[in-house]
Amino acid sequence: MSDNPLREGLSHVRVPEPCVLVIFGATGDLTHRKLIPALYHLAARGLMPPYFAVVGVARRPKTTEEFRAEMRKAVESEDEVERALWDRFEQSLFYHVSEFTDTSGYQKLKQLLEKLDREQGTAGNRLYYLATAPDQFEVVAAQLQQAGLNKGGGWQRLVVEKPFGVDLASARELNKKLRRVFAEKDLYRIDHYLGKETVQNIMVFRFANAIFEPLWNEQHIDHVQITVNEILGMEGRGKFYEQVGAMRDMVQNHMMQLLSLTAMEPPVALDPEAIRDEKVKVLRNIRPLSDDDIKTSVVRAQYSAGSLGGEEVPGFLEEPNVSPESGTETFLAMRLRIDNIRWAGVPFYLRHGKRLPRYGTEIAIQFKSGPQVLFNRNQPVEVPPNALVIRIQPDEGIAFRIDTKVPGPEMRINAVKMDFRYGQVYGHESPEAYERLLLDAMAGDPTLFIRGDETEESWLLFDRILKAWEQQKGAPLPQYAAGERGPEAADALMERDGRAWRRI
Ligand code: BG6
């Protein structure tokens, strides 16, 4: 029989060592909406360590009982909670009140953690999670060091949420400061896109299916389109978003991960460093954008008032906590090139926006057209090129567009889809990204986390764009009405190359 009551009768695959998870920013949105629900679901699936505790740290005075009740509500608001399971799970939740700058608060935290080690059998292993505002990252890390909480008998790791810096200089500085406290191997920089099943499948799809790899290069691929379209607007995050914009919120991190996984070479092994080495190489090979490129190949815009799903919605400048003069972009499209042998001459087009009519994240590989001579000898017949579309979300799956003859006496060609749908094949919904990522961090597997050099390489590329934008500060941005397709300039970017964005 299992010595962990939460695991009894439940299947399990990989169970990390006993540990305490310490969440800084325990009263925040992320803890409520993602972290505690993910931990509860892991416990329900029997995947939590046999002995574990979760300590929420925040400034707001609260008892452990109150924290437990709040967390239960948070989980219930998303999902059904099984009473007996929750009752056992919550016995592992604790609350510790402290200012992040208060040295004595860390001393008391240390005592609490040692007590938990004795009472809960957590063996001195600690996973610290920075779910705070980014300006607290360095403060908390420094305090952990001062209190000696970054070392001890077991292992100590630090999970850092995004945004990881706001530009190259700040990302470097943050890396430097965090590495004074934790070794790089113990730093787990989160990008929740890597926790998505469909994103993890990119590597499997590319390297397990031997038929695609020979085609995955400039000889056969015309271009790649990576799209992340969202219907949502600010959802109460106006203040945060105004400081980051589409570039820092989505493109520099999530979209560059999608691009790296699509473009990387096969890793020498399926180990964290080999995979991350290959992703970094892609980033290094992206051609830096010149000032001219930035003018011609990067489009940014802001949504204005419009209508979505039959509802009138305000423009970005009218959103709460956004300055009416804000120059922050809510839409971004760009063309990048990867200067290596595999991708020479193949443009990668990226687009992302808020308040667009359809929700959808996908990577579309557009193959080159075959020779047109055969079907076109006597009369013009359109032969659409093949395309492979990896749908990251929603309706997760992969579609392959192939040409077929339309039944009938004349020669007409129609593109149809061969479609794999996760829902149809695997039946159940994939686990939330945070479940996988928390599990990996506890188990000490950094494969799905961002390495320090990865984040710096990505910033190096985008720093140039940010600097160029700095010079245009004050100039109003082009607008697109909420619920419409995005700015015309994004279409023009494609048209100039004789291409078009895919319809989502
Ligand atoms: C977050 C961004 O990182 O990702 C949000 O801050 C964005 O602005 C979100 O909406 C998208 O995540 P997902 O998993 O819903 O695609």
Coordinates of C-alpha atoms and ligand atoms in Angstrom, one line a residue:
M1 CA 0.0 0.0 0.0
S2 CA 1.2 3.5 -0.7
D3 CA 2.3 5.6 2.3
N4 CA 0.7 8.6 0.6
P5 CA -3.0 8.7 1.1
L6 CA -3.5 11.0 -1.8
R7 CA -2.0 8.5 -4.2
E8 CA -4.0 5.5 -3.1
G9 CA -5.8 3.9 -6.0
L10 CA -4.5 6.4 -8.4
S11 CA -2.2 5.8 -11.3
H12 CA 1.2 7.6 -11.3
V13 CA 4.0 8.0 -13.7
R14 CA 6.7 10.0 -12.2
V15 CA 6.8 11.1 -8.5
P16 CA 9.2 13.8 -7.5
E17 CA 11.1 13.6 -4.2
P18 CA 9.5 15.0 -1.1
C19 CA 9.8 18.8 -1.0
V20 CA 8.2 22.1 0.2
L21 CA 7.0 24.5 -2.5
V22 CA 7.2 28.0 -1.3
I23 CA 5.1 30.5 -3.3
F24 CA 6.0 34.1 -3.0
G25 CA 2.9 36.2 -4.0
A26 CA 0.5 33.7 -2.6
T27 CA -2.5 36.1 -2.6
G28 CA -2.0 36.9 -6.2
D29 CA -3.9 36.0 -9.3
L30 CA -1.4 33.4 -10.6
T31 CA -1.5 31.4 -7.3
H32 CA -5.3 31.4 -7.3
R33 CA -6.0 30.7 -10.9
K34 CA -3.1 28.5 -11.9
L35 CA -0.7 27.3 -9.2
I36 CA -3.0 25.9 -6.5
P37 CA -5.4 24.3 -9.0
A38 CA -2.5 22.7 -10.8
L39 CA -1.1 21.3 -7.5
Y40 CA -4.5 20.0 -6.5
H41 CA -4.9 18.3 -9.9
L42 CA -1.5 16.8 -9.6
A43 CA -2.4 15.5 -6.1
A44 CA -5.7 14.1 -7.5
R45 CA -3.7 12.2 -10.2
G46 CA -1.3 10.9 -7.6
L47 CA 1.6 12.7 -9.0
M48 CA 2.6 14.8 -6.0
P49 CA 5.6 13.7 -3.9
P50 CA 4.7 11.3 -1.1
Y51 CA 5.5 14.0 1.4
F52 CA 5.0 17.6 0.4
A53 CA 4.0 21.0 1.8
V54 CA 3.0 24.2 0.1
V55 CA 3.8 27.5 1.9
G56 CA 2.2 30.6 0.6
V57 CA 4.1 33.8 1.4
A58 CA 2.5 37.2 1.1
R59 CA 2.2 40.5 2.9
R60 CA -1.5 40.4 3.6
P61 CA -2.2 39.1 7.2
K62 CA -4.1 35.9 7.0
T63 CA -4.2 32.6 8.9
T64 CA -3.4 29.2 7.4
E65 CA -7.1 28.3 7.8
E66 CA -8.2 31.4 5.9
F67 CA -5.6 30.6 3.2
R68 CA -6.9 27.1 2.9
A69 CA -10.5 28.2 2.6
E70 CA -9.5 30.8 -0.1
M71 CA -7.6 28.3 -2.1
R72 CA -10.4 25.8 -2.0
K73 CA -12.7 28.5 -3.4
A74 CA -10.1 29.3 -6.1
V75 CA -10.0 25.7 -7.2
E76 CA -13.8 25.3 -7.0
S77 CA -14.3 28.3 -9.2
E78 CA -12.6 26.5 -12.0
D79 CA -13.5 22.9 -11.3
E80 CA -15.2 20.4 -9.2
V81 CA -13.4 19.6 -5.9
E82 CA -13.6 16.2 -4.4
R83 CA -14.2 16.8 -0.8
A84 CA -12.2 14.0 0.8
L85 CA -9.3 14.6 -1.5
W86 CA -9.3 18.3 -0.8
D87 CA -9.5 17.7 3.0
R88 CA -6.3 15.7 2.7
F89 CA -4.6 18.1 0.3
E90 CA -5.3 21.2 2.3
Q91 CA -3.5 19.7 5.3
S92 CA -0.3 20.4 3.3
L93 CA -1.1 24.1 2.7
F94 CA 0.4 26.7 5.0
Y95 CA 0.4 30.5 5.0
H96 CA 3.3 32.7 6.1
V97 CA 2.8 36.4 6.3
S98 CA 5.8 38.6 5.5
E99 CA 6.9 41.6 3.6
F100 CA 9.3 40.5 0.9
T101 CA 11.9 43.0 2.2
D102 CA 11.6 41.9 5.8
T103 CA 14.7 40.0 6.9
S104 CA 13.1 38.7 10.1
G105 CA 10.2 37.3 7.9
Y106 CA 12.7 35.0 6.1
Q107 CA 14.2 33.9 9.4
K108 CA 10.7 32.9 10.6
L109 CA 10.1 31.2 7.2
K110 CA 13.3 29.2 7.7
Q111 CA 12.0 28.0 11.1
L112 CA 8.7 27.1 9.5
L113 CA 10.4 25.1 6.8
E114 CA 12.5 23.2 9.3
K115 CA 9.4 22.4 11.3
L116 CA 7.7 21.1 8.1
D117 CA 10.8 19.0 7.3
R118 CA 10.4 17.4 10.7
E119 CA 6.6 17.0 10.7
Q120 CA 5.9 16.4 7.0
G121 CA 9.1 14.6 6.0
T122 CA 10.0 17.1 3.3
A123 CA 13.8 16.4 3.6
G124 CA 15.1 19.9 3.2
N125 CA 14.2 20.1 -0.4
R126 CA 12.8 23.5 -1.5
L127 CA 11.2 24.8 -4.6
Y128 CA 10.8 28.5 -4.4
Y129 CA 8.3 30.0 -6.8
L130 CA 8.4 33.8 -7.6
A131 CA 4.8 34.5 -8.4
T132 CA 5.3 38.2 -7.4
A133 CA 5.5 41.4 -9.4
P134 CA 8.8 41.3 -11.4
D135 CA 10.3 44.2 -9.3
Q136 CA 10.3 41.8 -6.4
F137 CA 12.3 39.0 -8.0
E138 CA 15.8 40.3 -7.1
V139 CA 14.6 41.3 -3.6
V140 CA 13.3 37.9 -2.7
A141 CA 16.3 36.1 -4.1
A142 CA 18.7 38.3 -2.2
Q143 CA 16.7 37.7 1.0
L144 CA 16.7 34.0 0.5
Q145 CA 20.4 34.1 0.3
Q146 CA 20.8 36.3 3.4
A147 CA 18.6 33.9 5.4
G148 CA 20.7 30.9 4.1
L149 CA 17.6 29.5 2.4
N150 CA 19.4 28.9 -0.9
K151 CA 21.4 26.1 0.6
G152 CA 21.0 23.2 3.1
G153 CA 20.7 19.5 3.2
G154 CA 18.5 18.9 0.3
W155 CA 18.1 20.7 -3.1
Q156 CA 16.9 24.3 -3.6
R157 CA 15.5 25.6 -6.9
L158 CA 14.0 28.9 -7.9
V159 CA 11.1 29.2 -10.4
V160 CA 10.8 32.6 -12.0
E161 CA 7.7 33.8 -13.7
K162 CA 7.7 36.0 -16.8
P163 CA 8.4 38.8 -17.7
F164 CA 12.1 38.0 -17.4
G165 CA 13.5 41.5 -17.7
V166 CA 12.1 44.2 -20.0
D167 CA 15.1 44.4 -22.3
L168 CA 18.5 42.9 -22.8
A169 CA 20.2 45.0 -20.1
S170 CA 17.6 44.2 -17.4
A171 CA 17.5 40.5 -18.4
R172 CA 21.3 40.3 -18.1
E173 CA 21.2 42.1 -14.8
L174 CA 18.5 39.8 -13.5
N175 CA 20.4 36.7 -14.6
K176 CA 23.5 38.0 -12.9
K177 CA 21.7 38.6 -9.6
L178 CA 19.8 35.4 -9.6
R179 CA 23.0 33.4 -10.4
R180 CA 24.6 34.9 -7.3
V181 CA 22.0 33.0 -5.3
F182 CA 21.2 29.9 -7.3
A183 CA 23.3 28.0 -9.9
E184 CA 22.0 28.2 -13.4
K185 CA 20.9 24.5 -13.2
D186 CA 18.6 25.4 -10.3
L187 CA 17.0 28.4 -12.1
Y188 CA 13.7 27.5 -13.7
R189 CA 12.5 30.4 -15.9
I190 CA 8.9 29.6 -16.8
D191 CA 7.3 30.0 -20.2
H192 CA 3.9 28.3 -19.8
Y193 CA 3.7 27.7 -23.6
L194 CA 6.3 24.9 -23.1
G195 CA 3.9 23.2 -20.7
K196 CA 1.3 22.8 -23.5
E197 CA 1.0 19.3 -24.9
T198 CA 0.7 20.6 -28.4
V199 CA 4.0 22.6 -28.0
Q200 CA 5.8 19.5 -26.7
N201 CA 4.5 17.6 -29.6
I202 CA 6.3 19.8 -32.1
M203 CA 9.6 17.9 -31.5
V204 CA 7.9 14.5 -31.5
F205 CA 6.1 15.4 -34.7
R206 CA 9.3 16.6 -36.4
F207 CA 11.7 14.0 -35.3
A208 CA 9.6 10.8 -34.8
N209 CA 7.9 11.0 -38.2
A210 CA 10.7 10.3 -40.6
I211 CA 8.7 11.5 -43.6
F212 CA 8.8 15.2 -42.6
E213 CA 12.4 15.8 -41.7
P214 CA 13.7 15.5 -45.3
L215 CA 11.1 18.2 -46.3
W216 CA 11.8 20.5 -43.4
N217 CA 14.1 23.0 -45.1
E218 CA 14.5 25.7 -47.7
Q219 CA 14.2 23.3 -50.6
H220 CA 10.6 22.4 -49.9
I221 CA 9.3 25.1 -47.5
D222 CA 8.2 28.5 -48.9
H223 CA 7.6 30.2 -45.6
V224 CA 6.3 29.7 -42.0
Q225 CA 3.5 31.6 -40.3
I226 CA 3.2 31.7 -36.6
T227 CA 0.0 33.2 -35.3
V228 CA -1.3 33.9 -31.8
N229 CA -4.6 35.6 -32.1
E230 CA -6.6 36.5 -29.0
I231 CA -10.2 37.7 -28.6
L232 CA -9.5 38.9 -25.1
G233 CA -8.5 42.5 -24.3
M234 CA -7.1 43.7 -21.0
E235 CA -9.2 41.8 -18.6
G236 CA -8.2 44.1 -15.7
R237 CA -4.5 43.9 -16.6
G238 CA -4.3 47.3 -18.3
K239 CA -1.6 48.7 -16.0
F240 CA 0.7 45.7 -16.5
Y241 CA 0.0 45.4 -20.2
E242 CA 0.7 49.1 -20.9
Q243 CA 4.2 48.5 -19.6
V244 CA 4.9 45.5 -21.7
G245 CA 2.8 45.5 -24.9
A246 CA 2.5 42.7 -27.4
M247 CA 6.2 42.4 -27.9
R248 CA 7.2 41.8 -24.3
D249 CA 4.0 40.0 -23.3
M250 CA 4.0 37.4 -26.1
V251 CA 6.4 37.7 -28.9
Q252 CA 9.8 37.8 -27.1
N253 CA 8.9 34.8 -25.1
H254 CA 6.1 32.5 -26.1
M255 CA 6.3 33.1 -29.8
M256 CA 10.1 32.8 -29.9
Q257 CA 9.7 29.4 -28.2
L258 CA 7.3 28.3 -30.9
L259 CA 9.7 29.5 -33.6
S260 CA 12.7 27.8 -32.0
L261 CA 11.0 24.5 -31.7
T262 CA 9.9 24.7 -35.3
A263 CA 13.2 25.7 -36.7
M264 CA 15.8 23.9 -34.5
E265 CA 18.1 21.1 -35.6
P266 CA 17.5 17.7 -34.0
P267 CA 19.2 17.6 -30.6
V268 CA 22.0 15.1 -30.0
A269 CA 20.0 13.7 -27.2
L270 CA 16.6 14.2 -25.4
D271 CA 18.3 15.9 -22.5
P272 CA 17.6 19.4 -21.3
E273 CA 20.9 20.9 -22.3
A274 CA 21.0 19.3 -25.7
I275 CA 17.5 20.6 -26.5
R276 CA 18.1 24.0 -25.2
D277 CA 21.5 24.3 -27.0
E278 CA 19.6 23.8 -30.3
K279 CA 17.0 26.3 -29.4
V280 CA 19.6 28.9 -28.6
K281 CA 21.3 28.3 -31.9
V282 CA 18.2 29.2 -33.8
L283 CA 17.9 32.5 -31.9
R284 CA 21.6 33.2 -32.7
N285 CA 21.0 32.6 -36.3
I286 CA 18.0 34.9 -36.7
R287 CA 19.2 37.8 -38.8
P288 CA 19.3 41.0 -36.8
L289 CA 16.9 43.6 -38.1
S290 CA 18.4 46.7 -39.5
D291 CA 16.6 50.1 -39.1
D292 CA 15.2 49.7 -42.5
D293 CA 13.9 46.2 -41.8
I294 CA 12.3 47.5 -38.7
K295 CA 10.4 50.1 -40.8
T296 CA 9.4 47.6 -43.5
S297 CA 9.1 44.2 -41.8
V298 CA 7.7 45.1 -38.4
V299 CA 4.1 46.3 -38.0
R300 CA 2.6 47.4 -34.7
A301 CA -0.8 48.7 -33.9
Q302 CA -3.4 49.3 -31.2
Y303 CA -7.0 48.2 -31.1
S304 CA -9.7 50.9 -31.1
A305 CA -13.3 50.5 -29.9
G306 CA -15.3 47.9 -31.9
S307 CA -17.6 45.0 -31.5
L308 CA -16.8 41.4 -30.7
G309 CA -19.3 38.6 -30.3
G310 CA -22.2 41.1 -30.6
E311 CA -20.8 43.2 -27.8
E312 CA -19.4 46.7 -28.0
V313 CA -15.9 46.8 -26.5
P314 CA -13.7 49.8 -25.6
G315 CA -10.5 50.6 -27.4
F316 CA -7.1 50.1 -25.7
L317 CA -6.8 53.8 -24.8
E318 CA -10.1 53.7 -23.0
E319 CA -9.3 50.6 -21.0
P320 CA -9.0 51.1 -17.2
N321 CA -5.5 52.0 -16.0
V322 CA -4.2 52.7 -19.5
S323 CA -3.1 56.2 -20.4
P324 CA -5.2 57.8 -23.2
E325 CA -1.9 58.7 -24.8
S326 CA -0.4 55.3 -24.5
G327 CA 2.0 54.2 -27.3
T328 CA 1.9 50.5 -26.3
E329 CA 1.2 48.1 -29.1
T330 CA -1.6 45.4 -28.8
F331 CA -0.8 43.9 -32.2
L332 CA 2.5 43.0 -33.7
A333 CA 3.4 41.4 -37.0
M334 CA 6.9 40.8 -38.3
R335 CA 9.1 39.0 -40.8
L336 CA 12.2 37.2 -39.5
R337 CA 14.9 35.3 -41.4
I338 CA 17.1 32.6 -40.1
D339 CA 20.5 32.6 -41.6
N340 CA 21.5 29.0 -41.6
I341 CA 21.7 26.3 -44.2
R342 CA 18.3 24.8 -43.4
W343 CA 16.3 28.0 -43.6
A344 CA 18.2 30.3 -46.0
G345 CA 15.6 32.4 -47.9
V346 CA 12.6 31.1 -45.9
P347 CA 10.8 33.9 -44.2
F348 CA 9.2 33.3 -40.8
Y349 CA 6.1 35.5 -40.3
L350 CA 4.9 36.2 -36.8
R351 CA 1.6 37.9 -35.9
H352 CA -0.1 38.4 -32.6
G353 CA -2.8 40.6 -31.4
K354 CA -5.5 41.2 -28.8
R355 CA -9.1 41.8 -29.6
L356 CA -9.0 40.0 -32.9
P357 CA -12.2 38.3 -34.2
R358 CA -11.0 34.6 -33.8
Y359 CA -9.0 33.0 -31.1
G360 CA -6.3 30.7 -32.3
T361 CA -2.6 29.8 -32.0
E362 CA -1.0 27.9 -34.9
I363 CA 2.2 27.2 -36.7
A364 CA 1.6 26.9 -40.5
I365 CA 4.3 25.4 -42.7
Q366 CA 3.6 26.5 -46.2
F367 CA 5.3 24.2 -48.7
K368 CA 6.5 25.4 -52.1
S369 CA 4.3 24.9 -55.1
G370 CA 5.1 21.9 -57.3
P371 CA 6.0 22.5 -61.0
Q372 CA 2.8 23.8 -62.6
V373 CA 3.5 22.4 -66.1
L374 CA 1.5 19.2 -66.0
F375 CA -2.0 20.5 -65.1
N376 CA -1.6 23.8 -66.8
R377 CA -0.6 22.7 -70.3
N378 CA -3.9 23.4 -72.0
Q379 CA -5.8 25.6 -69.6
P380 CA -5.0 27.3 -66.3
V381 CA -5.7 25.1 -63.3
E382 CA -4.9 26.3 -59.9
V383 CA -2.7 23.9 -57.9
P384 CA -2.7 25.1 -54.3
P385 CA 0.6 24.4 -52.4
N386 CA 0.6 21.9 -49.5
A387 CA 0.5 23.2 -46.0
L388 CA 0.9 21.7 -42.6
V389 CA -0.8 23.4 -39.8
I390 CA 0.0 22.7 -36.2
R391 CA -2.9 23.9 -34.1
I392 CA -1.6 24.8 -30.7
Q393 CA -5.0 25.8 -29.4
P394 CA -8.0 25.6 -29.5
D395 CA -9.1 22.4 -31.3
E396 CA -5.6 21.1 -30.8
G397 CA -4.3 19.0 -33.6
I398 CA -2.4 18.9 -36.9
A399 CA -3.8 19.3 -40.4
F400 CA -2.1 18.6 -43.6
R401 CA -3.5 20.2 -46.7
I402 CA -3.3 18.1 -49.8
D403 CA -4.6 18.5 -53.4
T404 CA -7.3 16.2 -54.7
K405 CA -9.2 16.0 -58.0
V406 CA -12.7 17.2 -57.7
P407 CA -14.9 14.3 -59.0
G408 CA -16.2 15.1 -62.4
P409 CA -15.3 15.1 -66.1
E410 CA -13.0 18.1 -66.0
M411 CA -9.7 18.6 -64.3
R412 CA -10.3 20.6 -61.2
I413 CA -8.1 20.5 -58.2
N414 CA -9.2 21.2 -54.6
A415 CA -7.2 21.4 -51.4
V416 CA -8.6 19.2 -48.6
K417 CA -7.4 18.6 -45.1
M418 CA -6.1 15.4 -43.5
D419 CA -6.8 16.3 -39.9
F420 CA -5.6 14.9 -36.6
R421 CA -7.6 16.2 -33.6
Y422 CA -6.4 15.5 -30.0
G423 CA -10.0 15.6 -28.8
Q424 CA -11.0 12.8 -31.2
V425 CA -8.0 10.6 -30.7
Y426 CA -7.2 11.0 -27.0
G427 CA -10.7 11.8 -25.8
H428 CA -9.8 13.8 -22.7
E429 CA -8.5 17.3 -22.3
S430 CA -4.7 17.7 -22.0
P431 CA -3.6 18.7 -18.5
E432 CA -3.0 22.4 -17.8
A433 CA 0.5 23.7 -18.7
Y434 CA 1.2 24.5 -15.1
E435 CA 0.7 21.0 -13.9
R436 CA 3.4 19.7 -16.2
L437 CA 5.8 22.5 -15.4
L438 CA 5.3 22.3 -11.6
L439 CA 5.8 18.6 -11.8
D440 CA 9.0 19.0 -13.8
A441 CA 10.4 21.7 -11.5
M442 CA 9.8 19.4 -8.5
A443 CA 11.3 16.5 -10.3
G444 CA 14.4 18.5 -11.3
D445 CA 13.9 18.4 -15.0
P446 CA 14.6 21.8 -16.6
T447 CA 13.9 20.8 -20.3
L448 CA 10.7 22.8 -20.5
F449 CA 12.2 25.9 -18.8
I450 CA 14.1 28.7 -20.4
R451 CA 17.9 28.8 -19.9
G452 CA 19.6 32.1 -19.2
D453 CA 21.3 32.4 -22.5
E454 CA 18.1 31.7 -24.3
T455 CA 16.4 34.7 -22.8
E456 CA 19.3 36.9 -23.5
E457 CA 19.6 35.9 -27.1
S458 CA 15.9 36.6 -27.6
W459 CA 16.2 40.0 -26.0
L460 CA 19.3 40.8 -28.1
L461 CA 17.1 40.5 -31.2
F462 CA 14.2 42.5 -29.9
D463 CA 16.2 45.2 -28.2
R464 CA 17.0 46.7 -31.6
I465 CA 13.3 47.0 -32.3
L466 CA 12.5 48.5 -28.9
K467 CA 15.3 51.1 -29.4
A468 CA 14.0 52.0 -32.8
W469 CA 10.5 52.4 -31.3
E470 CA 11.9 54.6 -28.6
Q471 CA 12.9 57.1 -31.2
Q472 CA 9.3 57.3 -32.5
K473 CA 7.9 57.8 -29.0
G474 CA 4.8 60.1 -29.0
A475 CA 3.7 59.2 -32.5
P476 CA 0.3 57.7 -32.5
L477 CA 0.1 54.0 -33.5
P478 CA -2.0 52.7 -36.3
Q479 CA -5.3 51.5 -35.1
Y480 CA -7.5 48.5 -35.9
A481 CA -11.0 48.2 -34.7
A482 CA -11.6 45.5 -32.1
G483 CA -13.2 42.5 -33.7
E484 CA -11.6 43.2 -37.1
R485 CA -8.7 41.5 -38.8
G486 CA -5.9 43.6 -37.5
P487 CA -4.1 46.6 -39.3
E488 CA -3.9 46.8 -43.1
A489 CA -0.2 47.3 -42.8
A490 CA 0.1 43.6 -41.6
D491 CA -1.6 42.5 -44.8
A492 CA 0.6 44.8 -46.9
L493 CA 3.7 43.2 -45.3
M494 CA 2.6 39.9 -46.7
E495 CA 1.4 41.2 -50.0
R496 CA 4.7 42.8 -50.8
D497 CA 6.2 39.3 -50.5
G498 CA 3.5 37.9 -52.8
R499 CA 1.9 36.0 -49.9
A500 CA -1.1 36.3 -47.6
W501 CA -1.9 35.5 -43.9
R502 CA -3.8 32.4 -43.4
R503 CA -7.4 32.8 -42.1
I504 CA -7.7 31.5 -38.6
Ligands
BG6_1 C1 0.3 35.3 -21.0 C2 0.1 36.7 -21.4 O1 1.7 35.0 -20.8 O2 -0.2 34.5 -22.0 C3 -1.3 37.0 -21.7 O3 0.6 37.6 -20.4 C4 -1.8 36.0 -22.7 O4 -1.5 38.3 -22.2 C5 -1.5 34.6 -22.2 O5 -3.2 36.2 -22.8 C6 -1.9 33.6 -23.3 O6 -1.8 32.3 -22.8 P1 -2.7 31.2 -23.3 O7 -2.2 30.0 -22.6 O8 -4.1 31.5 -23.0 O9 -2.5 31.1 -24.8

